[in-house]
Coordinates of C-alpha atoms in Angstrom, one line a residue:
M21 CA -84.6 -28.7 50.5
R22 CA -83.3 -28.9 47.0
F23 CA -79.7 -29.4 48.0
V24 CA -81.1 -32.6 50.0
L25 CA -83.2 -33.7 46.7
A26 CA -80.0 -33.2 44.7
V27 CA -78.0 -35.7 46.9
R28 CA -80.4 -38.0 46.9
V29 CA -80.6 -37.8 43.2
V30 CA -76.8 -38.2 42.8
T31 CA -77.0 -41.2 45.6
G32 CA -79.8 -43.0 43.7
C33 CA -77.7 -42.6 40.2
L34 CA -74.6 -43.9 42.2
L35 CA -76.3 -46.8 43.8
A36 CA -77.8 -47.6 40.3
A37 CA -74.3 -47.6 38.7
L38 CA -72.6 -49.8 41.4
A39 CA -75.7 -52.2 41.0
G40 CA -74.9 -52.2 37.5
Q41 CA -71.2 -53.2 38.0
G42 CA -72.4 -56.1 40.4
L43 CA -70.7 -54.0 43.5
A44 CA -73.8 -52.6 45.3
Q45 CA -75.3 -56.1 46.3
E46 CA -72.1 -57.4 47.9
E47 CA -72.0 -54.5 50.4
S48 CA -74.1 -53.4 53.2
P49 CA -76.3 -50.4 53.3
T50 CA -74.1 -48.7 55.8
T51 CA -71.0 -49.6 54.0
R52 CA -72.4 -48.2 50.5
L53 CA -73.7 -45.1 52.3
Q54 CA -70.3 -44.5 53.5
S55 CA -68.7 -45.2 50.1
L56 CA -71.1 -42.8 48.4
R57 CA -69.8 -40.0 51.3
D58 CA -66.5 -40.4 50.3
K59 CA -66.8 -40.4 46.7
I60 CA -69.0 -37.0 47.1
A61 CA -66.2 -35.7 49.1
Q62 CA -63.4 -36.3 46.6
R63 CA -65.8 -34.7 43.5
V64 CA -66.1 -31.6 46.0
Q65 CA -62.4 -31.6 46.5
A66 CA -61.5 -32.1 43.0
R67 CA -64.0 -29.6 41.5
A68 CA -62.4 -27.0 44.3
Q69 CA -58.8 -27.9 43.3
G70 CA -59.9 -27.0 39.8
R71 CA -58.8 -30.5 38.5
T72 CA -60.3 -32.6 35.3
A73 CA -60.1 -35.9 36.9
P74 CA -63.3 -37.4 37.4
G75 CA -63.8 -37.3 41.0
L76 CA -60.5 -38.6 41.9
A77 CA -57.7 -37.4 44.0
I78 CA -54.4 -38.2 43.8
S79 CA -54.2 -41.3 46.4
G80 CA -51.2 -43.2 45.5
P81 CA -49.8 -45.0 42.6
G82 CA -51.3 -44.7 39.1
D83 CA -52.0 -42.2 36.5
Y84 CA -53.9 -38.9 36.4
S85 CA -55.1 -36.3 34.2
L86 CA -55.4 -33.0 35.8
S87 CA -55.5 -29.4 35.4
V88 CA -54.7 -25.9 37.3
D89 CA -55.9 -22.6 36.6
H90 CA -53.1 -20.1 36.3
G91 CA -52.9 -16.7 34.5
G92 CA -56.6 -16.7 33.7
R93 CA -56.0 -20.0 31.8
Q94 CA -56.5 -23.6 32.6
R95 CA -53.6 -25.7 32.1
L96 CA -53.4 -29.2 31.8
Y97 CA -50.9 -31.8 33.0
R98 CA -50.7 -35.4 33.5
V99 CA -49.1 -37.7 36.7
H100 CA -47.8 -41.0 36.7
V101 CA -46.9 -42.2 40.5
P102 CA -45.0 -45.6 40.3
S103 CA -45.9 -48.8 42.3
S104 CA -43.0 -48.2 44.6
Y105 CA -44.6 -44.7 45.9
A106 CA -45.4 -45.0 49.9
A107 CA -46.8 -41.5 51.1
R108 CA -44.2 -42.1 54.4
Q109 CA -41.2 -41.8 52.0
P110 CA -40.3 -38.8 50.0
M111 CA -40.1 -39.5 46.2
A112 CA -38.2 -38.0 43.5
L113 CA -40.1 -36.3 40.6
V114 CA -39.1 -35.5 36.8
L115 CA -41.0 -33.0 35.2
S116 CA -41.1 -34.0 31.4
L117 CA -41.7 -31.4 28.9
H118 CA -42.9 -32.1 25.4
G119 CA -41.6 -30.6 22.2
G120 CA -43.2 -27.6 20.0
G121 CA -46.5 -28.5 18.6
G122 CA -46.8 -31.4 20.7
H123 CA -48.9 -32.4 23.6
M124 CA -48.4 -33.7 27.0
D125 CA -49.6 -36.9 25.8
Y126 CA -47.0 -37.5 23.4
Q127 CA -44.1 -37.2 26.3
A128 CA -46.3 -39.7 28.2
N129 CA -46.5 -42.5 25.7
D130 CA -44.0 -44.7 26.5
A131 CA -43.3 -46.1 23.2
Y132 CA -42.0 -42.5 22.3
Y133 CA -39.9 -41.8 25.5
G134 CA -39.9 -44.2 28.1
Q135 CA -40.8 -42.0 30.7
I136 CA -43.2 -44.3 32.3
S137 CA -41.2 -47.2 32.5
K138 CA -38.3 -45.3 33.8
S139 CA -40.7 -43.9 36.6
E140 CA -41.4 -47.5 37.5
Q141 CA -37.5 -48.8 37.2
A142 CA -35.7 -45.9 38.8
G143 CA -38.8 -44.9 41.5
F144 CA -39.9 -41.4 40.8
I145 CA -42.6 -39.6 40.1
A146 CA -43.1 -38.5 36.7
V147 CA -45.3 -35.3 35.4
F148 CA -46.3 -34.1 32.2
P149 CA -47.6 -30.7 31.9
N150 CA -49.1 -29.2 28.7
G151 CA -47.5 -26.0 27.1
H152 CA -49.8 -23.4 25.8
S153 CA -52.4 -24.1 23.0
R154 CA -55.2 -21.9 21.8
L155 CA -57.0 -25.0 20.7
P156 CA -59.5 -27.1 22.5
G157 CA -57.9 -30.1 24.3
G158 CA -54.4 -28.3 24.3
K159 CA -53.3 -29.6 21.0
L160 CA -50.3 -27.9 19.1
A161 CA -49.1 -26.4 22.2
T162 CA -45.8 -24.7 22.8
W163 CA -43.8 -23.3 25.8
N164 CA -42.6 -19.8 26.0
A165 CA -39.1 -20.4 26.4
G166 CA -37.7 -16.9 25.5
N167 CA -37.1 -16.7 21.9
C168 CA -39.0 -19.4 21.1
C169 CA -41.8 -20.6 20.5
G170 CA -45.0 -20.2 18.8
S171 CA -48.2 -18.7 20.5
A172 CA -46.8 -19.1 24.2
R173 CA -43.9 -16.7 23.0
D174 CA -46.1 -14.6 21.2
D175 CA -48.8 -13.9 24.0
G176 CA -46.4 -13.9 26.5
V177 CA -47.5 -16.8 28.5
D178 CA -46.4 -17.1 31.8
D179 CA -45.1 -20.6 31.6
V180 CA -42.3 -20.4 34.7
G181 CA -45.2 -19.0 36.8
F182 CA -47.2 -22.1 35.7
I183 CA -44.3 -24.6 36.6
R184 CA -44.2 -23.2 39.9
A185 CA -47.9 -23.4 40.7
L186 CA -47.9 -26.6 39.4
L187 CA -44.9 -27.9 41.6
E188 CA -46.5 -26.0 44.6
R189 CA -49.8 -28.2 44.1
L190 CA -48.0 -31.3 43.8
H191 CA -46.1 -30.8 47.0
T192 CA -49.4 -30.6 48.7
Q193 CA -50.8 -33.8 47.1
L194 CA -47.5 -36.1 47.3
N195 CA -44.9 -36.6 49.6
I196 CA -41.9 -35.2 47.0
D197 CA -38.4 -34.9 48.1
R198 CA -37.6 -31.2 47.2
K199 CA -34.1 -31.8 46.9
R200 CA -34.6 -34.2 44.1
V201 CA -36.8 -32.4 41.8
F202 CA -35.6 -32.4 37.8
A203 CA -36.6 -31.0 34.7
N204 CA -36.3 -32.4 31.2
G205 CA -37.6 -31.7 27.8
M206 CA -37.7 -32.3 24.1
S207 CA -36.9 -29.5 21.3
N208 CA -38.8 -26.5 22.6
G209 CA -39.6 -28.5 25.8
G210 CA -35.6 -28.5 26.2
M211 CA -35.7 -24.8 25.5
M212 CA -38.2 -24.4 28.3
A213 CA -36.0 -26.5 30.5
Y214 CA -33.2 -24.0 30.4
R215 CA -35.5 -21.2 31.1
L216 CA -36.6 -23.0 34.3
A217 CA -32.6 -23.2 34.9
C218 CA -32.4 -19.8 34.5
E219 CA -35.4 -18.3 36.1
A220 CA -36.3 -21.2 38.8
P221 CA -33.2 -23.0 39.8
D222 CA -34.5 -23.0 43.6
L223 CA -37.0 -25.5 42.4
F224 CA -34.7 -27.9 40.7
M225 CA -31.2 -30.0 41.2
A226 CA -30.6 -30.7 37.4
I227 CA -32.4 -29.9 33.9
A228 CA -31.7 -31.9 30.9
S229 CA -32.4 -31.0 27.5
V230 CA -32.8 -33.1 24.3
A231 CA -32.6 -31.5 20.8
G232 CA -33.1 -27.9 22.0
T233 CA -30.8 -25.3 23.1
D234 CA -30.9 -22.3 25.2
N235 CA -32.6 -19.7 23.4
T236 CA -33.8 -17.5 26.7
S237 CA -33.6 -13.8 26.4
A238 CA -32.1 -13.1 29.9
C239 CA -30.6 -15.6 32.0
T240 CA -29.5 -14.6 35.9
P241 CA -29.8 -18.0 37.6
S242 CA -29.8 -17.3 41.1
R243 CA -27.5 -20.6 42.3
P244 CA -25.7 -23.1 40.2
I245 CA -27.7 -25.8 38.8
S246 CA -26.5 -28.9 36.6
V247 CA -27.1 -29.2 33.0
L248 CA -27.0 -32.0 30.5
H249 CA -27.6 -31.4 26.8
I250 CA -28.2 -34.1 24.3
H251 CA -28.0 -33.3 20.2
A252 CA -27.6 -34.6 17.3
R253 CA -24.9 -33.6 15.1
D254 CA -27.1 -33.7 12.2
D255 CA -30.1 -32.3 13.9
D256 CA -32.0 -30.8 11.0
M257 CA -34.3 -28.2 12.7
V258 CA -32.2 -27.0 15.7
L259 CA -28.9 -26.8 13.8
F260 CA -25.9 -28.2 15.8
N261 CA -23.9 -25.1 15.1
G262 CA -27.0 -22.7 15.4
G263 CA -29.7 -21.3 13.1
A264 CA -32.8 -22.8 12.2
G265 CA -33.2 -25.9 9.6
R266 CA -35.8 -27.3 7.6
G267 CA -38.0 -24.0 6.8
R268 CA -37.8 -23.0 10.6
A269 CA -36.6 -19.7 9.9
A270 CA -39.6 -18.0 11.0
V271 CA -39.5 -19.5 14.3
T272 CA -36.4 -18.0 15.5
D273 CA -32.5 -18.0 15.0
F274 CA -31.7 -20.7 17.2
V275 CA -28.4 -20.5 19.7
S276 CA -25.7 -23.4 18.6
V277 CA -25.1 -26.4 20.8
P278 CA -21.3 -24.9 21.8
A279 CA -22.6 -21.5 22.8
T280 CA -25.1 -23.2 24.7
V281 CA -22.8 -25.2 26.7
S282 CA -20.2 -22.4 26.9
K283 CA -22.9 -20.2 28.4
W284 CA -23.6 -22.7 31.3
V285 CA -20.3 -24.0 32.0
G286 CA -19.6 -20.1 32.6
L287 CA -22.4 -19.2 34.6
N288 CA -21.8 -22.3 36.8
G289 CA -18.1 -21.8 37.2
C290 CA -17.0 -25.1 35.6
H291 CA -13.5 -26.1 34.8
A292 CA -13.2 -25.0 30.8
T293 CA -11.7 -28.3 29.7
P294 CA -14.1 -31.1 29.8
K295 CA -13.5 -35.0 30.5
R296 CA -14.7 -37.7 28.0
V297 CA -17.1 -40.0 30.1
L298 CA -18.5 -42.0 27.3
E299 CA -17.2 -42.8 23.8
A300 CA -19.3 -45.4 22.1
S301 CA -20.1 -46.1 18.3
G302 CA -21.6 -43.1 17.0
A303 CA -21.9 -41.0 20.3
T304 CA -20.0 -39.3 22.8
C305 CA -20.4 -37.4 26.4
D306 CA -18.0 -35.0 28.0
L307 CA -18.4 -33.7 31.4
Y308 CA -17.3 -30.0 32.8
A309 CA -16.2 -30.3 36.4
P310 CA -15.8 -29.2 39.0
C311 CA -18.1 -26.5 39.0
R312 CA -19.5 -24.1 41.7
G313 CA -21.7 -25.8 44.1
G314 CA -20.9 -29.3 43.0
V315 CA -23.0 -29.0 40.1
E316 CA -21.8 -30.4 36.7
V317 CA -22.7 -29.8 33.0
Q318 CA -22.5 -32.6 30.7
L319 CA -22.6 -32.7 26.8
C320 CA -23.6 -35.6 24.7
V321 CA -23.6 -35.7 21.3
T322 CA -25.0 -38.5 18.7
D323 CA -23.5 -38.7 14.8
T324 CA -26.8 -39.2 13.7
G325 CA -30.6 -39.2 14.4
G326 CA -31.5 -35.8 13.5
H327 CA -34.1 -33.8 15.5
S328 CA -35.2 -36.7 17.8
W329 CA -35.0 -38.3 21.2
P330 CA -32.1 -41.0 21.0
G331 CA -33.2 -44.6 22.1
G332 CA -36.9 -43.6 21.3
S333 CA -39.4 -43.1 18.5
K334 CA -40.3 -39.9 16.7
V335 CA -43.7 -39.0 17.3
R336 CA -44.3 -38.1 13.9
G337 CA -42.4 -40.7 12.0
G338 CA -39.5 -39.9 9.5
A339 CA -35.9 -41.2 9.5
P340 CA -34.7 -43.1 13.0
G341 CA -33.3 -41.5 15.6
S342 CA -30.1 -42.7 16.9
T343 CA -29.7 -45.9 18.9
A344 CA -26.1 -45.2 19.8
L345 CA -27.3 -44.2 23.2
S346 CA -30.5 -43.9 25.3
A347 CA -31.2 -40.3 26.2
T348 CA -33.7 -41.7 28.9
D349 CA -31.1 -43.4 30.5
V350 CA -28.5 -41.2 30.2
I351 CA -30.8 -38.3 31.7
A352 CA -31.9 -40.8 34.6
E353 CA -28.4 -41.6 35.3
F354 CA -27.4 -37.7 35.4
Y355 CA -30.3 -37.2 37.9
A356 CA -29.2 -40.3 40.1
N357 CA -25.6 -38.2 40.4
H358 CA -27.3 -35.1 41.6

């Protein structure tokens, strides 16, 4: 009896809300009742899945703010499904990981990284997970990328397990091409992409890191995986030749870019001498290939730009990043070739 009364109260509230929007009068009672049943069913499904979206499932193109419980923690993520998505056709998926002390909303902000526009242009589902945070709302989040960074590392957070759980959920909600799943990240997010390459290469076709070197404590990938690294030679936080700049010594002693690339050239069994594939004013790209399993390793270096996403805007301001190339475009092209 209490349940029936509760349903009637919810139904009455929804009818009042619809009437206030000028919608209820335009529908027949039967249509309104079915619509309300559908909305209630969606709310029940959303709560059962532990999602933060207010009563909506991923039902097609659009933007979604969601959550999943993993390891006793509620983990947040955002999803952008491009307008070209059709449930009958598998689509590529790109996981984009924010930098240390950041938030998923930064990486999902087109003004900073251009990931939403590229999703629409290239036709892939863009997913923006949030790192571990001790603060409400997930602010100042970090990723446990091995030797870096912050509370995620210090608390021993299972970020690889979180990404696995997240992808499995998304595979049940969207028609995703499992052979075209990729991960990229900025700074600490790029370091996390390297950890995914080490511990979960079965999930990804390729990874890309911008301004974040491989700082994993152990790395035994089960198969070769393509790797793209983008870094400014004058990066003042994750130094190109190793170490931590700008008062970051307490974070970790970052591995150098040359050591990172050499490591993955070796792990993937690539030809040791690279081929120059881009030479522009202020930027170069070198490709190491062939490698085992048909994968590739590519390094792109900008002369200037500091600790930034080339072609994008810095979240916290400061000196502008490099415009010698667009990291978003280079990454998308690299993925398209794999």
